[in-house]
Amino acid sequence: MTRRHPDAVRRTGAGAAIWLLPLMALLLGGGSLFMHLRQQGTLVTVIADRADGIKAGKTRVKSHSVDVGVVESTRLSDDLEHVVMQLRLKPGVSRLLSGESVFRRVEARAGPEGVTGLETLLRGDWIALEPGGKGPRPAAYRLADGEATASSRAKGVRIGLTTPDAGLVQAGEPVLFQGYRVGQVEHCALDAKARQLFCRAFIRAPYDHLVTTRVRFHKEHGVAMAAGASGIHLKVASVTTLLSGGVSFDLPQGMPSGVPVKNGAMYALYGDREAEEESRFTQHTDYVMYFEDTVRGLLPGAPVEFRGVRVGTVSRVPFPGAGEAQLLHEDYRIPVAVRIEPGRLVGMAEGDADAREQMDALIRRGMHGTLKIADLVTGALYIELDCCGKGATSGVQVTSSGYPVIPSLKGGLIQVQQGLLSALDRFSALPARELLTQATRTLTQGHQTLRDVQMTLDALNRTLSSPAVQRLPADTQQTLRTLQGTLQSVQPGTVAYTRMVADLQRLNQALLQLQPVLSTLNSRSNALVVEEKPEADPVPVAR
């Protein structure tokens, strides 16, 4: 057995210790770097179309209004079409990231909900992080603009709405059920191929069960005025939708509720409640009517009534698809297309197979249509159907294009027009110049009379304001005082009153004494001049 030299052993141990120092330094540096990176948080890439209002190192990233990061850098993309932003999130925030997470720019804007983001006017724009639920984290997120949407983890249902009117609704408008807000329109985009506006709406729980297969959606206008066959209508919605409007849905009256829908269900969005109600009558039979009267004022959508009950709708005015060739100089008639809707008839269910047969039977019995005035202010017209007896036929006329024809008659519209024209003719026949001359003369005389009345009133005012008239009340008052004093001096108990009573008594006594004298004078007027002879005593006479 060989023994190593002690010096050799010491040299070998010292060499091993020297190699441990770099390894320990490397481990310490790696640990420090790991702790530094861990404290810095997660770096997220976000792509945006614009970067105005975004400043590196200053623009904050928030989730539920709490700072969770900052924009670290901004640069243009390689194709120079977009902006690439690097967002540094705080440690632990990475748990909010998933495939459904959304980064959204928050800035001051005016929308259906009013003015939002006013705090950004002082502190600048910021980026909101909306947590997602499922899915792997993508390599880069897309920065969204516009109103905030409900979180993917929020309970509720998301549906799609389609409408041919591109300007009917916009993102951010409320979704209402009988005037109560239950959701919000999250996104709207125009489908160029389908030429329709597509909107995504979210209805939050517990109101999501109200969205069933039978509900219908329509636009709720804040203030709307419509003029139609029934006149002019001014509609004012609730305070919630008074300024911006919204989307409303409800179950049509008399229709079963249906079953709740799932995410992605599609619905048609109608322009107003009337259009939504009209959409229920999908089953209809098309007819053509020819009118000799003017159709000015008869618009598509005008009602077709049978003895006051609506049974259909005017679809096209005029209707070029009737297929009948006419000449203008040969009693040209205007073709109008109408739809008879069995669902409107009482006692006849929608889609009844006998609807066409019943209408044909009424036409054979003489049913006809006339134009009637619905509103004198707007001049709107509607079609009135009536039956029967007059004009009965053996069959139903059909156009060359296959449309059955409902006969028409000249209605009261022509009579009204003739009456108006006759009234205008009588008015024009009046001697207008003589009437105007007489009216002018009468007005001149009336003006002169008013002047005379004014002069009389001025003279009366001057008389009343003269000093003599002003003194009359004072003189009258003094006379009344004197008369009052005189009356008070002859009241019972006074000396004058006592003397007056004694004088009246003596006068009465004197009158009593003069009574015989007056009787004698009455019988003999000369008694005071001729002495009266005494009468002889009577002598008895024998019989």
Coordinates of C-alpha atoms in Angstrom, one line a residue:
M1 CA 0.0 0.0 0.0
T2 CA 1.3 3.4 -1.1
R3 CA 0.9 6.5 0.9
R4 CA 0.4 9.9 -0.7
H5 CA 2.3 12.9 0.4
P6 CA 0.5 15.3 2.7
D7 CA 1.4 18.3 0.5
A8 CA -0.3 16.6 -2.5
V9 CA -3.4 16.0 -0.5
R10 CA -3.6 19.6 0.5
R11 CA -3.1 20.8 -3.1
T12 CA -6.0 18.6 -4.4
G13 CA -8.5 19.9 -1.8
A14 CA -7.7 23.5 -2.5
G15 CA -8.3 23.0 -6.2
A16 CA -11.8 21.5 -5.6
A17 CA -12.8 24.4 -3.4
I18 CA -11.8 26.9 -6.1
W19 CA -14.1 25.2 -8.6
L20 CA -17.0 25.4 -6.2
L21 CA -16.9 29.3 -6.0
P22 CA -18.0 29.9 -9.6
L23 CA -20.8 27.3 -9.3
M24 CA -22.1 29.0 -6.1
A25 CA -22.0 32.4 -7.8
L26 CA -23.9 31.0 -10.8
L27 CA -26.5 29.5 -8.5
L28 CA -26.8 32.8 -6.6
G29 CA -27.1 34.8 -9.8
G30 CA -29.7 32.5 -11.3
G31 CA -31.7 32.7 -8.1
S32 CA -31.5 36.5 -8.1
L33 CA -32.5 36.6 -11.7
F34 CA -35.4 34.2 -11.0
M35 CA -36.6 36.3 -8.1
H36 CA -36.3 39.5 -10.1
L37 CA -38.3 38.0 -13.0
R38 CA -40.9 36.6 -10.6
Q39 CA -41.3 40.0 -8.9
Q40 CA -41.7 41.7 -12.3
G41 CA -44.7 39.6 -13.2
T42 CA -46.0 38.4 -16.5
L43 CA -45.3 40.1 -19.8
V44 CA -48.3 40.2 -22.1
T45 CA -48.4 41.2 -25.8
V46 CA -51.4 43.3 -27.0
I47 CA -52.0 44.4 -30.5
A48 CA -54.0 47.6 -31.2
D49 CA -55.0 49.7 -34.2
R50 CA -54.0 53.0 -32.6
A51 CA -51.9 54.1 -29.6
D52 CA -53.2 57.6 -29.0
G53 CA -53.5 58.3 -25.3
I54 CA -51.2 55.3 -24.5
K55 CA -47.8 56.1 -22.9
A56 CA -45.2 53.6 -22.0
G57 CA -44.4 53.5 -18.3
K58 CA -47.5 55.6 -17.5
T59 CA -50.6 54.0 -18.9
R60 CA -52.0 51.7 -16.2
V61 CA -53.7 48.3 -16.6
K62 CA -56.6 47.8 -14.3
S63 CA -59.0 45.0 -13.4
H64 CA -62.1 45.9 -11.4
S65 CA -60.7 49.4 -11.1
V66 CA -57.5 48.0 -9.3
D67 CA -54.0 48.5 -10.8
V68 CA -52.7 45.2 -12.0
G69 CA -49.9 46.4 -14.4
V70 CA -48.5 49.0 -16.6
V71 CA -47.7 49.5 -20.3
E72 CA -44.0 48.8 -20.6
S73 CA -43.4 49.6 -24.3
T74 CA -45.1 50.4 -27.6
R75 CA -43.8 49.8 -31.2
L76 CA -45.1 49.4 -34.7
S77 CA -45.7 45.9 -36.0
D78 CA -43.5 44.5 -38.7
D79 CA -46.1 45.2 -41.4
L80 CA -46.4 48.8 -40.1
E81 CA -50.2 48.4 -39.9
H82 CA -50.7 47.9 -36.1
V83 CA -49.3 48.9 -32.7
V84 CA -47.6 46.2 -30.6
M85 CA -47.8 46.9 -26.8
Q86 CA -46.0 45.1 -24.1
L87 CA -47.9 45.0 -20.8
R88 CA -46.2 44.1 -17.6
L89 CA -48.6 42.6 -15.1
K90 CA -48.0 42.3 -11.4
P91 CA -47.1 38.9 -9.8
G92 CA -50.1 36.7 -9.4
V93 CA -52.3 38.5 -12.0
S94 CA -51.5 35.9 -14.6
R95 CA -54.3 33.8 -13.2
L96 CA -56.7 36.2 -14.8
L97 CA -55.5 35.4 -18.2
S98 CA -57.1 32.8 -20.5
G99 CA -58.3 32.5 -24.0
E100 CA -61.5 34.4 -23.2
S101 CA -59.8 37.3 -21.4
V102 CA -60.3 40.8 -23.0
F103 CA -58.1 43.9 -22.9
R104 CA -60.2 47.0 -23.5
R105 CA -59.2 50.7 -23.8
V106 CA -61.1 53.0 -21.4
E107 CA -61.5 56.6 -22.5
A108 CA -64.0 59.4 -22.3
R109 CA -66.9 58.7 -24.6
A110 CA -70.5 59.6 -25.1
G111 CA -72.8 56.7 -25.8
P112 CA -76.2 55.3 -25.1
E113 CA -75.4 55.1 -21.4
G114 CA -74.4 58.8 -21.3
V115 CA -70.9 60.1 -20.8
T116 CA -68.5 57.5 -19.4
G117 CA -64.7 57.6 -18.6
L118 CA -64.6 61.2 -17.4
E119 CA -61.8 60.3 -15.0
T120 CA -59.5 59.7 -18.0
L121 CA -59.7 63.4 -18.8
L122 CA -57.4 64.1 -15.8
R123 CA -55.4 60.8 -15.5
G124 CA -55.3 59.7 -19.1
D125 CA -56.6 56.6 -20.8
W126 CA -56.1 53.2 -19.2
I127 CA -56.5 49.6 -20.2
A128 CA -59.1 47.4 -18.5
L129 CA -58.4 43.6 -18.1
E130 CA -61.6 41.6 -18.2
P131 CA -60.9 38.1 -16.8
G132 CA -61.7 35.1 -18.9
G133 CA -62.9 31.6 -18.0
K134 CA -61.5 28.9 -20.3
G135 CA -59.0 28.3 -23.1
P136 CA -55.3 28.5 -23.4
R137 CA -53.6 31.9 -23.3
P138 CA -52.8 33.2 -26.8
A139 CA -49.5 34.6 -27.9
A140 CA -51.0 38.1 -28.3
Y141 CA -54.3 39.7 -27.4
R142 CA -56.3 42.2 -29.4
L143 CA -57.1 45.5 -27.8
A144 CA -60.9 46.2 -27.9
D145 CA -62.6 49.5 -28.1
G146 CA -66.1 50.5 -27.1
E147 CA -68.4 49.7 -24.2
A148 CA -67.5 47.1 -21.7
T149 CA -69.1 43.7 -22.1
A150 CA -70.1 41.2 -19.5
S151 CA -67.5 38.8 -18.4
S152 CA -67.4 35.4 -20.0
R153 CA -67.9 34.0 -16.5
A154 CA -71.0 36.0 -15.9
K155 CA -74.2 34.0 -15.7
G156 CA -76.7 34.6 -18.4
V157 CA -77.3 34.0 -22.1
R158 CA -75.8 35.6 -25.2
I159 CA -78.0 35.9 -28.3
G160 CA -77.7 37.3 -31.8
L161 CA -80.0 39.9 -33.4
T162 CA -80.3 40.6 -37.1
T163 CA -82.0 43.5 -38.8
P164 CA -81.8 45.0 -42.4
D165 CA -81.6 48.5 -40.9
A166 CA -78.0 49.2 -40.3
G167 CA -78.6 52.3 -38.1
L168 CA -81.3 50.8 -35.9
V169 CA -79.2 49.9 -32.8
Q170 CA -75.7 50.4 -31.5
A171 CA -73.5 48.7 -28.9
G172 CA -74.1 49.8 -25.4
E173 CA -77.9 50.2 -25.6
P174 CA -80.0 48.5 -22.9
V175 CA -82.0 45.3 -23.4
L176 CA -85.5 45.7 -21.7
F177 CA -88.2 43.4 -20.7
Q178 CA -91.5 45.2 -20.1
G179 CA -89.5 48.4 -19.5
Y180 CA -87.1 46.9 -17.0
R181 CA -83.4 46.6 -17.9
V182 CA -82.2 43.0 -18.0
G183 CA -79.2 43.2 -20.3
Q184 CA -77.1 45.1 -22.8
V185 CA -76.2 45.1 -26.5
E186 CA -72.4 44.2 -26.5
H187 CA -71.4 44.4 -30.1
C188 CA -72.8 45.4 -33.5
A189 CA -71.2 44.8 -36.9
L190 CA -72.5 45.1 -40.5
D191 CA -72.5 41.9 -42.5
A192 CA -71.7 43.1 -46.0
K193 CA -72.6 39.9 -47.7
A194 CA -76.0 39.4 -46.1
R195 CA -76.6 43.2 -46.1
Q196 CA -77.8 43.0 -42.5
L197 CA -76.7 44.4 -39.1
F198 CA -75.6 41.7 -36.7
C199 CA -75.7 42.5 -32.9
R200 CA -74.7 40.4 -29.9
A201 CA -76.7 40.9 -26.7
F202 CA -76.2 39.6 -23.2
I203 CA -79.2 39.0 -20.9
R204 CA -77.9 38.4 -17.3
A205 CA -79.2 35.9 -14.9
P206 CA -81.8 35.4 -13.4
Y207 CA -83.6 37.0 -16.4
D208 CA -82.1 34.7 -19.0
H209 CA -84.9 32.2 -18.6
L210 CA -87.3 34.9 -20.0
V211 CA -85.6 34.5 -23.4
T212 CA -87.5 31.6 -24.9
T213 CA -88.1 30.3 -28.4
R214 CA -91.3 32.4 -28.7
V215 CA -90.2 35.9 -27.7
R216 CA -89.8 38.6 -30.2
F217 CA -87.4 41.6 -30.2
H218 CA -88.1 45.1 -31.4
K219 CA -86.4 48.5 -31.2
E220 CA -87.7 50.8 -28.4
H221 CA -87.5 54.4 -29.4
G222 CA -87.2 57.1 -26.8
V223 CA -89.6 59.5 -28.6
A224 CA -91.2 58.6 -31.9
M225 CA -93.9 60.1 -34.0
A226 CA -95.6 58.0 -36.7
A227 CA -98.2 59.0 -39.3
G228 CA -100.2 56.2 -40.9
A229 CA -103.7 55.1 -41.9
S230 CA -104.8 55.4 -38.3
G231 CA -103.6 59.0 -37.9
I232 CA -100.6 60.6 -36.2
H233 CA -99.3 58.9 -33.1
L234 CA -96.7 60.3 -30.6
K235 CA -95.0 57.7 -28.5
V236 CA -92.9 58.4 -25.5
A237 CA -91.0 55.5 -23.9
S238 CA -89.8 55.1 -20.3
V239 CA -87.2 57.3 -18.7
T240 CA -84.6 54.6 -19.2
T241 CA -84.9 54.8 -23.0
L242 CA -86.2 58.4 -23.4
L243 CA -82.9 59.7 -24.8
S244 CA -81.1 56.7 -26.3
G245 CA -83.8 54.1 -26.8
G246 CA -83.0 50.4 -26.5
V247 CA -84.0 46.9 -27.5
S248 CA -87.1 45.4 -25.9
F249 CA -88.5 41.9 -26.0
D250 CA -91.6 40.2 -24.8
L251 CA -93.9 37.3 -25.4
P252 CA -96.7 38.0 -27.9
Q253 CA -100.1 38.0 -26.3
G254 CA -101.9 34.7 -26.4
M255 CA -98.8 32.7 -27.5
P256 CA -97.3 29.9 -25.4
S257 CA -94.1 30.7 -23.5
G258 CA -91.8 28.2 -25.3
V259 CA -88.5 26.9 -23.8
P260 CA -85.4 28.8 -22.7
V261 CA -82.7 29.1 -25.3
K262 CA -79.0 28.6 -25.2
N263 CA -76.0 30.8 -26.1
G264 CA -76.0 31.7 -29.8
A265 CA -79.7 31.7 -30.4
M266 CA -80.7 34.1 -33.3
Y267 CA -83.6 36.4 -33.4
A268 CA -84.9 39.0 -35.9
L269 CA -85.0 42.6 -34.6
Y270 CA -88.0 44.6 -35.8
G271 CA -88.1 48.4 -36.1
D272 CA -90.9 49.0 -33.6
R273 CA -93.6 47.2 -31.7
E274 CA -96.1 47.5 -34.5
A275 CA -93.7 45.8 -37.0
E276 CA -93.1 43.1 -34.4
E277 CA -96.9 42.5 -33.9
E278 CA -97.4 42.4 -37.7
S279 CA -94.7 39.7 -38.0
R280 CA -97.0 37.2 -36.3
F281 CA -99.2 36.9 -39.3
T282 CA -96.9 34.9 -41.5
Q283 CA -99.7 32.9 -43.2
H284 CA -101.4 35.0 -45.9
T285 CA -103.0 34.8 -49.3
D286 CA -102.1 37.3 -51.9
Y287 CA -104.8 39.1 -54.0
V288 CA -104.8 42.0 -56.5
M289 CA -107.2 44.9 -56.6
Y290 CA -107.7 47.4 -59.5
F291 CA -108.8 50.9 -58.5
E292 CA -110.0 53.7 -60.8
D293 CA -109.8 56.2 -57.9
T294 CA -106.5 57.9 -57.0
V295 CA -104.3 55.8 -54.7
R296 CA -102.4 58.9 -53.4
G297 CA -102.3 58.3 -49.6
L298 CA -102.6 54.5 -49.9
L299 CA -99.2 53.2 -48.5
P300 CA -97.8 49.7 -48.0
G301 CA -98.8 48.6 -44.5
A302 CA -102.3 50.2 -44.7
P303 CA -105.0 48.0 -43.2
V304 CA -107.5 46.0 -45.3
E305 CA -110.8 45.8 -43.3
F306 CA -114.0 43.9 -43.6
R307 CA -116.8 45.8 -42.0
G308 CA -114.5 47.4 -39.6
V309 CA -112.4 44.4 -38.7
R310 CA -108.9 44.2 -40.0
V311 CA -108.3 41.1 -42.2
G312 CA -105.2 42.0 -44.2
T313 CA -102.6 44.4 -45.2
V314 CA -101.7 46.4 -48.3
S315 CA -98.3 45.0 -49.5
R316 CA -97.4 47.0 -52.7
V317 CA -98.7 50.2 -54.3
P318 CA -98.7 50.0 -57.3
F319 CA -98.1 46.4 -58.0
P320 CA -96.2 45.8 -61.2
G321 CA -96.4 42.1 -61.0
A322 CA -100.1 41.8 -61.7
G323 CA -99.3 40.8 -65.2
E324 CA -102.1 42.7 -66.9
A325 CA -101.3 44.9 -69.9
Q326 CA -103.2 48.2 -69.8
L327 CA -103.2 51.4 -71.8
L328 CA -103.3 54.8 -70.2
H329 CA -106.0 56.1 -72.6
E330 CA -108.3 53.1 -72.1
D331 CA -109.6 53.4 -68.5
Y332 CA -106.3 52.7 -66.8
R333 CA -106.7 51.2 -63.3
I334 CA -104.0 51.1 -60.6
P335 CA -103.1 47.5 -59.5
V336 CA -102.6 47.1 -55.7
A337 CA -101.4 44.0 -54.0
V338 CA -103.0 43.0 -50.7
R339 CA -102.5 40.2 -48.3
I340 CA -105.5 38.5 -46.6
E341 CA -104.3 37.2 -43.3
P342 CA -106.5 34.4 -41.8
G343 CA -104.9 34.8 -38.4
R344 CA -106.7 38.1 -38.0
L345 CA -110.2 36.7 -38.6
V346 CA -112.2 35.8 -35.5
G347 CA -112.9 32.1 -35.4
M348 CA -110.3 31.3 -38.1
A349 CA -107.0 30.0 -36.9
E350 CA -103.8 31.0 -38.7
G351 CA -103.0 28.7 -41.5
D352 CA -106.6 27.5 -42.0
A353 CA -106.8 25.6 -45.3
D354 CA -110.3 26.9 -45.9
A355 CA -109.3 30.6 -45.8
R356 CA -108.8 30.8 -49.6
E357 CA -112.1 28.9 -50.2
Q358 CA -114.0 31.2 -47.9
M359 CA -112.6 34.3 -49.6
D360 CA -113.4 33.0 -53.0
A361 CA -117.0 32.2 -51.8
L362 CA -117.3 35.8 -50.6
I363 CA -116.0 37.1 -54.0
R364 CA -118.6 35.0 -55.9
R365 CA -121.3 36.5 -53.6
G366 CA -120.3 40.0 -54.6
M367 CA -117.6 41.1 -52.2
H368 CA -115.8 44.2 -53.3
G369 CA -113.3 46.7 -52.0
T370 CA -113.4 50.5 -51.9
L371 CA -110.9 53.2 -50.9
K372 CA -111.8 55.0 -47.7
I373 CA -110.2 58.0 -45.9
A374 CA -108.5 57.0 -42.7
D375 CA -107.3 60.4 -41.6
L376 CA -108.3 63.8 -43.0
V377 CA -105.1 65.5 -41.7
T378 CA -102.6 63.2 -43.3
G379 CA -104.8 62.0 -46.2
A380 CA -104.0 58.4 -45.4
L381 CA -106.3 55.8 -47.1
Y382 CA -107.3 52.2 -46.3
I383 CA -109.3 49.5 -48.2
E384 CA -112.7 48.6 -47.0
L385 CA -114.2 45.2 -48.0
D386 CA -118.0 44.7 -48.1
C387 CA -120.4 42.0 -49.1
C388 CA -122.7 41.0 -50.6
G389 CA -125.3 40.7 -53.4
K390 CA -124.3 43.5 -55.6
G391 CA -122.0 42.4 -58.4
A392 CA -122.2 38.7 -57.7
T393 CA -120.2 36.6 -60.1
S394 CA -120.0 32.9 -61.0
G395 CA -116.2 32.7 -60.5
V396 CA -113.1 34.4 -59.3
Q397 CA -111.0 36.3 -61.8
V398 CA -107.3 35.4 -61.9
T399 CA -104.5 37.6 -63.5
S400 CA -102.1 36.2 -66.0
S401 CA -99.5 35.9 -63.3
G402 CA -101.8 33.8 -61.2
Y403 CA -103.1 36.3 -58.6
P404 CA -106.8 36.2 -57.7
V405 CA -108.6 39.5 -58.1
I406 CA -110.9 41.1 -55.6
P407 CA -113.4 43.5 -57.4
S408 CA -113.4 47.1 -56.5
L409 CA -115.9 49.9 -56.8
K410 CA -115.7 53.7 -56.8
G411 CA -116.0 54.6 -53.2
G412 CA -116.9 57.6 -51.2
L413 CA -113.5 59.1 -51.9
I414 CA -114.6 60.3 -55.3
Q415 CA -117.8 61.7 -53.8
V416 CA -115.9 63.6 -51.2
Q417 CA -113.6 65.0 -53.8
Q418 CA -116.6 66.0 -56.0
G419 CA -118.2 67.6 -53.0
L420 CA -115.1 69.6 -52.2
L421 CA -114.8 70.7 -55.9
S422 CA -118.4 71.7 -55.9
A423 CA -117.9 73.7 -52.7
L424 CA -114.9 75.4 -54.2
D425 CA -116.9 76.2 -57.4
R426 CA -119.6 77.8 -55.3
F427 CA -117.1 79.8 -53.4
S428 CA -115.4 81.0 -56.6
A429 CA -118.8 82.0 -58.0
L430 CA -119.4 84.4 -55.1
P431 CA -119.1 88.2 -55.9
A432 CA -115.8 88.5 -54.1
R433 CA -115.1 92.0 -55.3
E434 CA -118.4 93.4 -54.1
L435 CA -118.2 91.5 -50.8
L436 CA -114.7 92.9 -50.2
T437 CA -115.8 96.4 -51.1
Q438 CA -118.8 96.1 -48.7
A439 CA -116.5 94.6 -46.0
T440 CA -114.1 97.5 -46.5
R441 CA -116.9 100.1 -46.2
T442 CA -118.2 98.3 -43.1
L443 CA -114.8 98.3 -41.5
T444 CA -114.3 102.0 -42.3
Q445 CA -117.6 102.9 -40.6
G446 CA -116.8 100.7 -37.7
H447 CA -113.5 102.5 -37.3
Q448 CA -115.3 105.9 -37.4
T449 CA -117.8 104.6 -34.8
L450 CA -114.9 103.6 -32.6
R451 CA -113.4 107.0 -32.9
D452 CA -116.7 108.7 -31.9
V453 CA -117.0 106.3 -28.9
Q454 CA -113.4 107.2 -28.0
M455 CA -114.2 110.9 -28.1
T456 CA -117.3 110.5 -26.0
L457 CA -115.3 108.6 -23.4
D458 CA -112.6 111.3 -23.4
A459 CA -115.3 114.0 -22.8
L460 CA -116.9 111.9 -20.0
N461 CA -113.5 111.5 -18.4
R462 CA -112.9 115.2 -18.5
T463 CA -116.3 115.9 -17.0
L464 CA -115.7 113.5 -14.2
S465 CA -112.3 114.9 -13.5
S466 CA -113.6 118.6 -13.3
P467 CA -113.4 120.4 -9.9
A468 CA -117.2 120.9 -9.8
V469 CA -117.8 117.2 -10.1
Q470 CA -115.1 116.5 -7.6
R471 CA -116.9 118.8 -5.0
L472 CA -120.3 117.1 -5.4
P473 CA -119.6 114.3 -3.0
A474 CA -118.5 116.8 -0.3
D475 CA -121.7 119.0 -0.8
T476 CA -123.9 116.0 -0.8
Q477 CA -122.4 114.8 2.4
Q478 CA -122.9 118.2 4.1
T479 CA -126.6 118.2 3.0
L480 CA -127.1 114.7 4.4
R481 CA -125.6 115.8 7.8
T482 CA -128.0 118.7 8.0
L483 CA -131.0 116.5 7.2
Q484 CA -129.9 114.1 9.8
G485 CA -129.7 116.8 12.4
T486 CA -133.2 118.0 11.5
L487 CA -134.6 114.6 11.8
Q488 CA -132.9 114.1 15.1
S489 CA -134.6 117.3 16.5
V490 CA -138.1 116.0 16.0
Q491 CA -137.6 112.5 17.5
P492 CA -140.0 111.4 20.4
G493 CA -139.1 113.0 23.7
T494 CA -137.9 116.2 22.3
V495 CA -139.6 119.6 22.9
A496 CA -140.3 120.1 19.2
Y497 CA -141.9 116.7 19.0
T498 CA -144.1 117.4 22.1
R499 CA -145.2 120.8 20.7
M500 CA -145.9 119.3 17.3
V501 CA -148.1 116.6 18.9
A502 CA -150.1 119.2 21.0
D503 CA -150.6 121.4 17.9
L504 CA -151.9 118.4 16.0
Q505 CA -154.3 117.5 18.8
R506 CA -155.7 121.1 18.9
L507 CA -156.0 121.0 15.1
N508 CA -157.9 117.8 15.3
Q509 CA -160.3 119.3 17.9
A510 CA -160.9 122.3 15.7
L511 CA -161.7 120.1 12.8
L512 CA -164.2 118.2 14.9
Q513 CA -165.9 121.4 15.9
L514 CA -166.1 122.5 12.3
Q515 CA -167.7 119.3 11.2
P516 CA -171.4 120.5 11.7
V517 CA -170.7 123.7 9.9
L518 CA -169.2 121.9 7.0
S519 CA -172.3 119.5 6.9
T520 CA -174.6 122.5 6.8
L521 CA -172.7 124.2 4.1
N522 CA -172.7 121.0 2.2
S523 CA -176.5 120.8 2.3
R524 CA -177.1 124.6 1.9
S525 CA -174.4 126.6 0.4
N526 CA -176.0 129.9 1.3
A527 CA -176.5 129.1 5.0
L528 CA -174.0 131.7 6.0
V529 CA -175.9 134.5 4.1
V530 CA -179.6 133.6 4.3
E531 CA -181.1 132.7 7.6
E532 CA -182.9 129.5 7.7
K533 CA -186.7 129.6 8.4
P534 CA -188.0 127.5 11.1
E535 CA -190.1 124.7 9.9
A536 CA -193.9 124.6 11.1
D537 CA -195.0 121.9 13.3
P538 CA -196.6 119.1 11.5
V539 CA -200.6 118.9 11.7
P540 CA -202.1 115.5 11.9
V541 CA -204.5 114.6 9.1
A542 CA -207.5 112.2 9.6
R543 CA -207.9 109.2 7.3

